[in-house]
């Protein structure tokens, strides 16, 4: 799984941090840091984070070949 956040779109609202705190964190008030290649166990939370982002800045790519590999 790969995660990309368009930081030009991101407004630092922080909804993703509430949905997936192990994958997304706000540094200060608006600098988002995140895991580019998170473990599969976070997939559900990350998908919810992508849905929750009000500006749709989060893109999630699921690589079927890596299913079960990086847990
Ligand atoms: S929810 Fe969206 S806009 Fe808010 S911090 Fe996360 S990526 Fe940025």
mmCIF file of N, CA and C and ligand atoms in Angstrom:
data_model
loop_
_atom_site.group_PDB
_atom_site.id
_atom_site.type_symbol
_atom_site.label_atom_id
_atom_site.label_comp_id
_atom_site.label_asym_id
_atom_site.label_seq_id
_atom_site.Cartn_x
_atom_site.Cartn_y
_atom_site.Cartn_z
ATOM 1 N N UNK A 1 0.847 -1.184 0.000
ATOM 2 C CA UNK A 1 0.000 0.000 0.000
ATOM 3 C C UNK A 1 0.890 1.245 0.000
ATOM 4 N N UNK A 2 0.541 2.184 -0.843
ATOM 5 C CA UNK A 2 1.268 3.448 -0.872
ATOM 6 C C UNK A 2 0.293 4.579 -0.594
ATOM 7 N N UNK A 3 0.753 5.566 0.139
ATOM 8 C CA UNK A 3 -0.083 6.712 0.469
ATOM 9 C C UNK A 3 0.612 7.969 -0.037
ATOM 10 N N UNK A 4 -0.158 8.788 -0.736
ATOM 11 C CA UNK A 4 0.359 10.074 -1.200
ATOM 12 C C UNK A 4 -0.615 11.154 -0.753
ATOM 13 N N UNK A 5 -0.088 12.192 -0.153
ATOM 14 C CA UNK A 5 -0.923 13.330 0.220
ATOM 15 C C UNK A 5 -0.487 14.526 -0.615
ATOM 16 N N UNK A 6 -1.436 15.129 -1.301
ATOM 17 C CA UNK A 6 -1.155 16.349 -2.057
ATOM 18 C C UNK A 6 -1.078 17.505 -1.064
ATOM 19 N N UNK A 7 0.149 17.861 -0.733
ATOM 20 C CA UNK A 7 0.336 18.886 0.300
ATOM 21 C C UNK A 7 -0.038 20.281 -0.203
ATOM 22 N N UNK A 8 -0.248 20.416 -1.513
ATOM 23 C CA UNK A 8 -0.766 21.689 -2.017
ATOM 24 C C UNK A 8 -2.246 21.835 -1.699
ATOM 25 N N UNK A 9 -2.930 20.678 -1.606
ATOM 26 C CA UNK A 9 -4.355 20.702 -1.264
ATOM 27 C C UNK A 9 -4.578 20.706 0.249
ATOM 28 N N UNK A 10 -3.708 19.996 0.950
ATOM 29 C CA UNK A 10 -3.895 19.804 2.396
ATOM 30 C C UNK A 10 -3.962 21.141 3.115
ATOM 31 N N UNK A 11 -4.994 21.271 3.926
ATOM 32 C CA UNK A 11 -5.179 22.506 4.696
ATOM 33 C C UNK A 11 -4.886 22.306 6.183
ATOM 34 N N UNK A 12 -4.390 21.115 6.535
ATOM 35 C CA UNK A 12 -4.053 20.868 7.933
ATOM 36 C C UNK A 12 -5.261 20.757 8.834
ATOM 37 N N UNK A 13 -6.374 20.284 8.298
ATOM 38 C CA UNK A 13 -7.588 20.170 9.116
ATOM 39 C C UNK A 13 -7.454 19.080 10.175
ATOM 40 N N UNK A 14 -6.679 18.047 9.875
ATOM 41 C CA UNK A 14 -6.384 17.030 10.876
ATOM 42 C C UNK A 14 -7.368 15.878 10.973
ATOM 43 N N UNK A 15 -8.386 15.840 10.130
ATOM 44 C CA UNK A 15 -9.325 14.709 10.214
ATOM 45 C C UNK A 15 -8.618 13.379 9.993
ATOM 46 N N UNK A 16 -7.651 13.359 9.092
ATOM 47 C CA UNK A 16 -6.921 12.112 8.835
ATOM 48 C C UNK A 16 -6.197 11.645 10.098
ATOM 49 N N UNK A 17 -5.720 12.572 10.885
ATOM 50 C CA UNK A 17 -4.994 12.223 12.120
ATOM 51 C C UNK A 17 -5.922 11.568 13.135
ATOM 52 N N UNK A 18 -7.175 11.975 13.144
ATOM 53 C CA UNK A 18 -8.143 11.349 14.052
ATOM 54 C C UNK A 18 -8.501 9.949 13.577
ATOM 55 N N UNK A 19 -8.647 9.796 12.268
ATOM 56 C CA UNK A 19 -9.050 8.487 11.719
ATOM 57 C C UNK A 19 -7.908 7.472 11.733
ATOM 58 N N UNK A 20 -6.696 7.931 11.480
ATOM 59 C CA UNK A 20 -5.552 7.011 11.402
ATOM 60 C C UNK A 20 -4.340 7.644 12.091
ATOM 61 N N UNK A 21 -4.385 7.722 13.414
ATOM 62 C CA UNK A 21 -3.299 8.406 14.145
ATOM 63 C C UNK A 21 -1.944 7.719 14.021
ATOM 64 N N UNK A 22 -1.927 6.428 13.666
ATOM 65 C CA UNK A 22 -0.639 5.741 13.504
ATOM 66 C C UNK A 22 0.004 6.047 12.146
ATOM 67 N N UNK A 23 -0.769 6.654 11.248
ATOM 68 C CA UNK A 23 -0.249 6.915 9.905
ATOM 69 C C UNK A 23 -0.077 8.402 9.608
ATOM 70 N N UNK A 24 -0.915 9.240 10.230
ATOM 71 C CA UNK A 24 -0.874 10.680 9.932
ATOM 72 C C UNK A 24 -0.695 11.470 11.231
ATOM 73 N N UNK A 25 0.194 12.454 11.184
ATOM 74 C CA UNK A 25 0.376 13.304 12.360
ATOM 75 C C UNK A 25 0.575 14.749 11.912
ATOM 76 N N UNK A 26 0.020 15.651 12.668
ATOM 77 C CA UNK A 26 0.256 17.067 12.395
ATOM 78 C C UNK A 26 1.385 17.554 13.288
ATOM 79 N N UNK A 27 2.347 18.214 12.653
ATOM 80 C CA UNK A 27 3.439 18.833 13.401
ATOM 81 C C UNK A 27 3.089 20.307 13.491
ATOM 82 N N UNK A 28 3.010 20.808 14.685
ATOM 83 C CA UNK A 28 2.561 22.183 14.810
ATOM 84 C C UNK A 28 1.107 22.245 14.398
ATOM 85 N N UNK A 29 0.693 23.306 13.771
ATOM 86 C CA UNK A 29 -0.722 23.438 13.435
ATOM 87 C C UNK A 29 -1.044 22.999 12.018
ATOM 88 N N UNK A 30 -0.062 22.988 11.132
ATOM 89 C CA UNK A 30 -0.452 22.639 9.763
ATOM 90 C C UNK A 30 0.547 21.862 8.931
ATOM 91 N N UNK A 31 1.595 21.334 9.524
ATOM 92 C CA UNK A 31 2.521 20.515 8.747
ATOM 93 C C UNK A 31 2.151 19.047 8.959
ATOM 94 N N UNK A 32 1.743 18.407 7.885
ATOM 95 C CA UNK A 32 1.329 17.007 7.981
ATOM 96 C C UNK A 32 2.519 16.099 7.688
ATOM 97 N N UNK A 33 2.769 15.160 8.587
ATOM 98 C CA UNK A 33 3.764 14.114 8.319
ATOM 99 C C UNK A 33 3.024 12.791 8.285
ATOM 100 N N UNK A 34 3.449 11.911 7.383
ATOM 101 C CA UNK A 34 2.715 10.665 7.235
ATOM 102 C C UNK A 34 3.626 9.560 6.724
ATOM 103 N N UNK A 35 3.110 8.339 6.865
ATOM 104 C CA UNK A 35 3.845 7.152 6.453
ATOM 105 C C UNK A 35 3.514 6.863 4.982
ATOM 106 N N UNK A 36 4.517 6.909 4.112
ATOM 107 C CA UNK A 36 4.307 6.711 2.677
ATOM 108 C C UNK A 36 3.966 5.256 2.333
ATOM 109 N N UNK A 37 4.485 4.348 3.149
ATOM 110 C CA UNK A 37 4.285 2.918 2.880
ATOM 111 C C UNK A 37 3.870 2.219 4.179
ATOM 112 N N UNK A 38 2.648 2.492 4.624
ATOM 113 C CA UNK A 38 2.206 1.953 5.915
ATOM 114 C C UNK A 38 1.915 0.459 5.848
ATOM 115 N N UNK A 39 1.960 -0.208 7.006
ATOM 116 C CA UNK A 39 1.641 -1.637 7.049
ATOM 117 C C UNK A 39 0.171 -1.879 6.729
ATOM 118 N N UNK A 40 -0.105 -3.075 6.228
ATOM 119 C CA UNK A 40 -1.451 -3.420 5.773
ATOM 120 C C UNK A 40 -2.492 -3.326 6.895
ATOM 121 N N UNK A 41 -2.050 -3.562 8.134
ATOM 122 C CA UNK A 41 -3.011 -3.530 9.242
ATOM 123 C C UNK A 41 -3.656 -2.140 9.399
ATOM 124 N N UNK A 42 -3.032 -1.105 8.826
ATOM 125 C CA UNK A 42 -3.592 0.246 8.926
ATOM 126 C C UNK A 42 -4.516 0.584 7.766
ATOM 127 N N UNK A 43 -4.705 -0.359 6.848
ATOM 128 C CA UNK A 43 -5.436 -0.048 5.622
ATOM 129 C C UNK A 43 -6.840 0.502 5.872
ATOM 130 N N UNK A 44 -7.585 -0.143 6.778
ATOM 131 C CA UNK A 44 -8.949 0.316 7.051
ATOM 132 C C UNK A 44 -8.971 1.744 7.564
ATOM 133 N N UNK A 45 -8.099 2.026 8.516
ATOM 134 C CA UNK A 45 -8.050 3.369 9.093
ATOM 135 C C UNK A 45 -7.621 4.390 8.046
ATOM 136 N N UNK A 46 -6.674 4.004 7.185
ATOM 137 C CA UNK A 46 -6.197 4.937 6.159
ATOM 138 C C UNK A 46 -7.286 5.204 5.118
ATOM 139 N N UNK A 47 -8.051 4.186 4.773
ATOM 140 C CA UNK A 47 -9.151 4.402 3.831
ATOM 141 C C UNK A 47 -10.185 5.355 4.444
ATOM 142 N N UNK A 48 -10.459 5.189 5.737
ATOM 143 C CA UNK A 48 -11.390 6.114 6.412
ATOM 144 C C UNK A 48 -10.813 7.532 6.436
ATOM 145 N N UNK A 49 -9.495 7.634 6.630
ATOM 146 C CA UNK A 49 -8.851 8.946 6.639
ATOM 147 C C UNK A 49 -8.991 9.622 5.273
ATOM 148 N N UNK A 50 -8.798 8.830 4.209
ATOM 149 C CA UNK A 50 -8.912 9.390 2.861
ATOM 150 C C UNK A 50 -10.338 9.890 2.608
ATOM 151 N N UNK A 51 -11.321 9.136 3.107
ATOM 152 C CA UNK A 51 -12.721 9.541 2.949
ATOM 153 C C UNK A 51 -13.023 10.793 3.769
ATOM 154 N N UNK A 52 -12.374 10.898 4.931
ATOM 155 C CA UNK A 52 -12.674 12.001 5.852
ATOM 156 C C UNK A 52 -12.040 13.316 5.428
ATOM 157 N N UNK A 53 -11.001 13.242 4.603
ATOM 158 C CA UNK A 53 -10.305 14.481 4.225
ATOM 159 C C UNK A 53 -11.238 15.384 3.424
ATOM 160 N N UNK A 54 -11.505 16.585 3.921
ATOM 161 C CA UNK A 54 -12.474 17.466 3.259
ATOM 162 C C UNK A 54 -12.032 17.980 1.892
ATOM 163 N N UNK A 55 -10.721 17.935 1.619
ATOM 164 C CA UNK A 55 -10.245 18.415 0.317
ATOM 165 C C UNK A 55 -9.742 17.272 -0.565
ATOM 166 N N UNK A 56 -9.997 16.016 -0.126
ATOM 167 C CA UNK A 56 -9.618 14.825 -0.903
ATOM 168 C C UNK A 56 -8.142 14.863 -1.310
ATOM 169 N N UNK A 57 -7.303 15.178 -0.338
ATOM 170 C CA UNK A 57 -5.873 15.291 -0.622
ATOM 171 C C UNK A 57 -5.142 13.955 -0.541
ATOM 172 N N UNK A 58 -5.818 12.933 -0.007
ATOM 173 C CA UNK A 58 -5.130 11.659 0.249
ATOM 174 C C UNK A 58 -5.453 10.648 -0.847
ATOM 175 N N UNK A 59 -4.408 10.109 -1.457
ATOM 176 C CA UNK A 59 -4.556 9.047 -2.451
ATOM 177 C C UNK A 59 -3.937 7.775 -1.890
ATOM 178 N N UNK A 60 -4.683 6.675 -1.995
ATOM 179 C CA UNK A 60 -4.187 5.391 -1.498
ATOM 180 C C UNK A 60 -4.079 4.435 -2.674
ATOM 181 N N UNK A 61 -2.909 3.833 -2.833
ATOM 182 C CA UNK A 61 -2.710 2.822 -3.874
ATOM 183 C C UNK A 61 -2.524 1.477 -3.196
ATOM 184 N N UNK A 62 -3.368 0.543 -3.563
ATOM 185 C CA UNK A 62 -3.257 -0.800 -3.016
ATOM 186 C C UNK A 62 -2.545 -1.667 -4.051
ATOM 187 N N UNK A 63 -1.417 -2.244 -3.649
ATOM 188 C CA UNK A 63 -0.701 -3.146 -4.531
ATOM 189 C C UNK A 63 -1.067 -4.576 -4.157
ATOM 190 N N UNK A 64 -1.877 -5.204 -4.986
ATOM 191 C CA UNK A 64 -2.384 -6.551 -4.685
ATOM 192 C C UNK A 64 -1.241 -7.564 -4.510
ATOM 193 N N UNK A 65 -0.118 -7.347 -5.207
ATOM 194 C CA UNK A 65 0.994 -8.296 -5.113
ATOM 195 C C UNK A 65 1.616 -8.311 -3.721
ATOM 196 N N UNK A 66 1.438 -7.208 -2.974
ATOM 197 C CA UNK A 66 2.055 -7.128 -1.655
ATOM 198 C C UNK A 66 1.091 -7.557 -0.563
ATOM 199 N N UNK A 67 -0.093 -8.044 -0.932
ATOM 200 C CA UNK A 67 -1.068 -8.478 0.069
ATOM 201 C C UNK A 67 -0.400 -9.367 1.106
ATOM 202 N N UNK A 68 -0.520 -8.961 2.357
ATOM 203 C CA UNK A 68 -0.009 -9.776 3.446
ATOM 204 C C UNK A 68 1.493 -9.726 3.660
ATOM 205 N N UNK A 69 2.207 -8.970 2.837
ATOM 206 C CA UNK A 69 3.665 -8.974 2.934
ATOM 207 C C UNK A 69 4.217 -8.096 4.037
ATOM 208 N N UNK A 70 3.670 -6.896 4.146
ATOM 209 C CA UNK A 70 4.307 -5.961 5.072
ATOM 210 C C UNK A 70 3.520 -5.759 6.354
ATOM 211 N N UNK A 71 3.010 -6.804 6.905
ATOM 212 C CA UNK A 71 2.287 -6.708 8.176
ATOM 213 C C UNK A 71 3.180 -7.061 9.348
HETATM 214 S S1 LIG B 1 -7.592 15.588 6.522
HETATM 215 FE FE1 LIG B 1 -6.806 16.233 4.518
HETATM 216 S S2 LIG B 1 -6.552 18.436 4.704
HETATM 217 FE FE2 LIG B 1 -6.712 17.605 6.769
HETATM 218 S S3 LIG B 1 -4.612 17.252 7.448
HETATM 219 FE FE3 LIG B 1 -5.361 15.352 6.555
HETATM 220 S S4 LIG B 1 -4.722 15.427 4.391
HETATM 221 FE FE4 LIG B 1 -4.611 17.494 5.210
#
